[in-house]
Amino acid sequence: MAKDYTLSKSSYIKGLQCEKQLYFYKHNYDLKDSVSEMQLAIFKKGTDTGILAQSLFPDGIDASASSHFKYKEGIEKTSKLMLNQNQTIYEAAFVYDEILVIADIVVKSGNTINVYEVKSGTSVTNVIINDAAIQYHVISNAGYKINDFSIIYINRNYIRDGELDIDSLFKIKSVKQKIKSLQKNIYKNINHFNEILSQSEAPQIGIGSHCTNPYQCSFIGTCWKDVPVYSIFNIAGLSQEKKFDLYNKGITELKNIPGDYPLTPLQWLQVNSELRNEKVIKQKEIKSFLAKLKYPLYFLDFESFQPAVPIFDKSKPYQQIPFQFSLHIKESEDSQLKHYEFLAEPATDPRTKLADALIPLIGNSGSIVVYNKVYEVSILNKIATDFPEYAEDLANILSKIVDLMEPFEKRYYYSPDLKGSYSIKYVLPSLVPELSYAGLAIKEGGEASLFYEQLLHEEDYRKIESVKEALLRYCELDTLAMVKIVERLREISNEFHN
Ligand code: SF4
């Protein structure tokens, strides 16, 4: 990267997470993993929150540089604005000892400043404190007197009621005392990082839990390249501690796990199935699971999104807002399969409309089949809490829910091609290979949320229609997949096995 400052607050934070990550970031940026649409959407949420929080301190002047690489523009703009007696500055850039930091909001009153760092999360974590500490170090050493340093973050308990109430949406917490106590370590860390950066090779640091904590590192593609695609890291339910214990013993492949290694019976089932290339089929357990399913069978799936800033009344930050369902109904074993679907118009509160569309389709008897019931149950419970007039009808739906994930999670059926997963995205191709998500424009729930959220700001009619169609086809396949999986489980439970 063409930068002539040594560190920034983000590279400092990278260094705290892993010194090799810092080295790659500064010297081998080309090794960086590509950024997914999902990650970009998360970054955008952070930026949007930052802009919204500026309205807590109105009439500020934005000191942003015209591009990421012209950071000196930002420093010059900030220095000029700091000459004013009273001034609010957004994106204020400061440099000290070749370290660049950009503070989200700086409010100058006379000779002192209050600094505010905006975060889109709902708590003040250690990483945020470290981020604030390096900013404090740079800004105070650059000659500015910091009266207070605070974090602005989202109040998870805020419930929207009418116009957005910015003062209630955000919480402001002073961290000055905490970050002052960290100042003695900052020089030490900076010197250490500079020493690492001056070396001709990246530090020898192995992979570990630090690769994903506190953030997913951007160089996993490089450091993890020798870990097989299917490895001990895919053993379901195995703790990080045991995964890295095996890895540090030189074991990455399932076949090399010592026979006396303390895995649970289900973990051994996964390993042995792989080694013997054998399916595990527990017919008695599958039969008793299928006996829980009573006709009519309703196969139900929701899609939802989680806006950081609540868009609708009676909703909180990051609340799951269901906007779509697909429902396949099989009245009896021999009846025709019927399909119903609902997709809310973007920008309208979908929750009561979804409940109005769903409730009349569900009778008083039968089973409602979902995949991973924790999700559907929490969606229905939340609608019932926010709109009590629906509580009784939704309780009827809730009482009939059966989780189709159970036979796979409990390994009544396991096949080597599941690779430790019990997600429907693995189970479907294993059991019903003729049905696939491959040809769809939307292939997983995260994408569905992202696409729907983007529709809220979309004006191109053709784009809106094509996204709506893609959402409908994706959700339909989720419930059709469940229909076919149940059919296949019935066949399997009746097949002859040695
Ligand atoms: S992948 Fe892990 S070891 Fe490699 S640079 Fe990132 S955090 Fe460090």
Tab-separated table of N, CA and C in Angstrom, residues 243-295:
chain	number	residue	atom	x	y	z
A	243	LYS	N	-9.154	-28.642	18.730
A	243	LYS	CA	-8.768	-28.530	17.314
A	243	LYS	C	-7.300	-28.103	17.214
A	244	PHE	N	-6.937	-27.066	17.986
A	244	PHE	CA	-5.553	-26.586	17.888
A	244	PHE	C	-4.581	-27.505	18.625
A	245	ASP	N	-5.093	-28.258	19.579
A	245	ASP	CA	-4.245	-29.269	20.216
A	245	ASP	C	-3.836	-30.302	19.169
A	246	LEU	N	-4.810	-30.777	18.397
A	246	LEU	CA	-4.510	-31.744	17.334
A	246	LEU	C	-3.602	-31.104	16.289
A	247	TYR	N	-3.951	-29.899	15.887
A	247	TYR	CA	-3.161	-29.217	14.839
A	247	TYR	C	-1.706	-29.056	15.279
A	248	ASN	N	-1.529	-28.656	16.540
A	248	ASN	CA	-0.159	-28.436	17.029
A	248	ASN	C	0.618	-29.747	17.192
A	249	LYS	N	-0.127	-30.853	17.169
A	249	LYS	CA	0.557	-32.168	17.180
A	249	LYS	C	0.813	-32.631	15.748
A	250	GLY	N	0.529	-31.771	14.788
A	250	GLY	CA	0.772	-32.113	13.379
A	250	GLY	C	-0.362	-32.884	12.732
A	251	ILE	N	-1.533	-32.894	13.392
A	251	ILE	CA	-2.656	-33.686	12.862
A	251	ILE	C	-3.686	-32.743	12.240
A	252	THR	N	-3.887	-32.871	10.944
A	252	THR	CA	-4.950	-32.080	10.306
A	252	THR	C	-6.006	-32.990	9.677
A	253	GLU	N	-5.588	-34.182	9.274
A	253	GLU	CA	-6.552	-35.074	8.618
A	253	GLU	C	-7.212	-35.994	9.638
A	254	LEU	N	-8.466	-36.305	9.379
A	254	LEU	CA	-9.224	-37.131	10.313
A	254	LEU	C	-8.567	-38.501	10.512
A	255	LYS	N	-7.960	-39.007	9.459
A	255	LYS	CA	-7.379	-40.367	9.533
A	255	LYS	C	-6.193	-40.433	10.503
A	256	ASN	N	-5.625	-39.306	10.849
A	256	ASN	CA	-4.448	-39.330	11.735
A	256	ASN	C	-4.783	-39.094	13.213
A	257	ILE	N	-6.061	-38.989	13.523
A	257	ILE	CA	-6.424	-38.761	14.934
A	257	ILE	C	-6.159	-40.055	15.727
A	258	PRO	N	-5.392	-39.966	16.816
A	258	PRO	CA	-5.107	-41.192	17.591
A	258	PRO	C	-6.399	-41.829	18.121
A	259	GLY	N	-6.418	-43.124	18.140
A	259	GLY	CA	-7.615	-43.855	18.556
A	259	GLY	C	-8.066	-43.551	19.969
A	260	ASP	N	-7.144	-43.101	20.801
A	260	ASP	CA	-7.536	-42.834	22.194
A	260	ASP	C	-7.782	-41.334	22.428
A	261	TYR	N	-7.905	-40.571	21.348
A	261	TYR	CA	-8.108	-39.126	21.537
A	261	TYR	C	-9.517	-38.883	22.089
A	262	PRO	N	-9.644	-37.980	23.081
A	262	PRO	CA	-10.965	-37.796	23.725
A	262	PRO	C	-11.976	-37.039	22.853
A	263	LEU	N	-12.578	-37.753	21.906
A	263	LEU	CA	-13.703	-37.203	21.149
A	263	LEU	C	-14.986	-37.770	21.731
A	264	THR	N	-16.093	-37.109	21.494
A	264	THR	CA	-17.389	-37.639	21.950
A	264	THR	C	-17.823	-38.755	20.996
A	265	PRO	N	-18.803	-39.582	21.412
A	265	PRO	CA	-19.265	-40.662	20.504
A	265	PRO	C	-19.727	-40.113	19.153
A	266	LEU	N	-20.422	-38.958	19.125
A	266	LEU	CA	-20.889	-38.417	17.836
A	266	LEU	C	-19.711	-37.936	16.988
A	267	GLN	N	-18.683	-37.436	17.654
A	267	GLN	CA	-17.504	-37.003	16.892
A	267	GLN	C	-16.781	-38.218	16.301
A	268	TRP	N	-16.699	-39.308	17.082
A	268	TRP	CA	-16.087	-40.533	16.550
A	268	TRP	C	-16.916	-41.088	15.400
A	269	LEU	N	-18.245	-40.942	15.528
A	269	LEU	CA	-19.118	-41.417	14.448
A	269	LEU	C	-18.745	-40.697	13.136
A	270	GLN	N	-18.555	-39.378	13.241
A	270	GLN	CA	-18.179	-38.602	12.050
A	270	GLN	C	-16.827	-39.076	11.501
A	271	VAL	N	-15.860	-39.241	12.397
A	271	VAL	CA	-14.512	-39.624	11.968
A	271	VAL	C	-14.536	-41.023	11.334
A	272	ASN	N	-15.186	-41.961	12.024
A	272	ASN	CA	-15.193	-43.340	11.518
A	272	ASN	C	-15.962	-43.462	10.208
A	273	SER	N	-17.030	-42.699	10.083
A	273	SER	CA	-17.790	-42.719	8.829
A	273	SER	C	-16.904	-42.280	7.672
A	274	GLU	N	-16.094	-41.268	7.935
A	274	GLU	CA	-15.174	-40.771	6.907
A	274	GLU	C	-14.109	-41.829	6.571
A	275	LEU	N	-13.520	-42.401	7.626
A	275	LEU	CA	-12.422	-43.347	7.404
A	275	LEU	C	-12.898	-44.611	6.681
A	276	ARG	N	-14.115	-45.038	7.013
A	276	ARG	CA	-14.618	-46.278	6.390
A	276	ARG	C	-15.438	-45.992	5.133
A	277	ASN	N	-15.620	-44.677	4.852
A	277	ASN	CA	-16.479	-44.252	3.740
A	277	ASN	C	-17.844	-44.937	3.824
A	278	GLU	N	-18.433	-44.865	5.017
A	278	GLU	CA	-19.700	-45.556	5.282
A	278	GLU	C	-20.748	-44.580	5.779
A	279	LYS	N	-21.977	-44.808	5.351
A	279	LYS	CA	-23.079	-44.030	5.910
A	279	LYS	C	-23.490	-44.639	7.247
A	280	VAL	N	-24.035	-43.800	8.106
A	280	VAL	CA	-24.622	-44.308	9.350
A	280	VAL	C	-26.120	-44.090	9.241
A	281	ILE	N	-26.892	-45.154	9.366
A	281	ILE	CA	-28.352	-45.016	9.270
A	281	ILE	C	-28.971	-45.732	10.458
A	282	LYS	N	-29.568	-44.952	11.353
A	282	LYS	CA	-30.199	-45.550	12.538
A	282	LYS	C	-31.704	-45.585	12.271
A	283	GLN	N	-32.150	-46.706	11.690
A	283	GLN	CA	-33.533	-46.772	11.209
A	283	GLN	C	-34.560	-46.617	12.324
A	284	LYS	N	-34.266	-47.240	13.471
A	284	LYS	CA	-35.245	-47.179	14.565
A	284	LYS	C	-35.459	-45.726	14.995
A	285	GLU	N	-34.362	-44.988	15.129
A	285	GLU	CA	-34.446	-43.583	15.559
A	285	GLU	C	-35.112	-42.725	14.483
A	286	ILE	N	-34.794	-43.025	13.209
A	286	ILE	CA	-35.426	-42.247	12.122
A	286	ILE	C	-36.935	-42.506	12.140
A	287	LYS	N	-37.300	-43.754	12.314
A	287	LYS	CA	-38.733	-44.099	12.347
A	287	LYS	C	-39.425	-43.378	13.483
A	288	SER	N	-38.791	-43.384	14.651
A	288	SER	CA	-39.484	-42.744	15.782
A	288	SER	C	-39.536	-41.222	15.593
A	289	PHE	N	-38.555	-40.653	14.900
A	289	PHE	CA	-38.654	-39.219	14.580
A	289	PHE	C	-39.815	-38.995	13.603
A	290	LEU	N	-39.898	-39.820	12.562
A	290	LEU	CA	-40.947	-39.623	11.550
A	290	LEU	C	-42.343	-39.820	12.149
A	291	ALA	N	-42.409	-40.654	13.199
A	291	ALA	CA	-43.719	-40.886	13.835
A	291	ALA	C	-44.265	-39.613	14.486
A	292	LYS	N	-43.376	-38.653	14.736
A	292	LYS	CA	-43.838	-37.377	15.335
A	292	LYS	C	-44.554	-36.511	14.309
A	293	LEU	N	-44.381	-36.804	13.025
A	293	LEU	CA	-44.951	-35.956	11.976
A	293	LEU	C	-46.389	-36.398	11.685
A	294	LYS	N	-47.313	-35.479	11.917
A	294	LYS	CA	-48.734	-35.799	11.722
A	294	LYS	C	-49.294	-34.980	10.560
A	295	TYR	N	-50.059	-35.639	9.715
A	295	TYR	CA	-50.703	-34.908	8.617
A	295	TYR	C	-51.849	-34.054	9.167
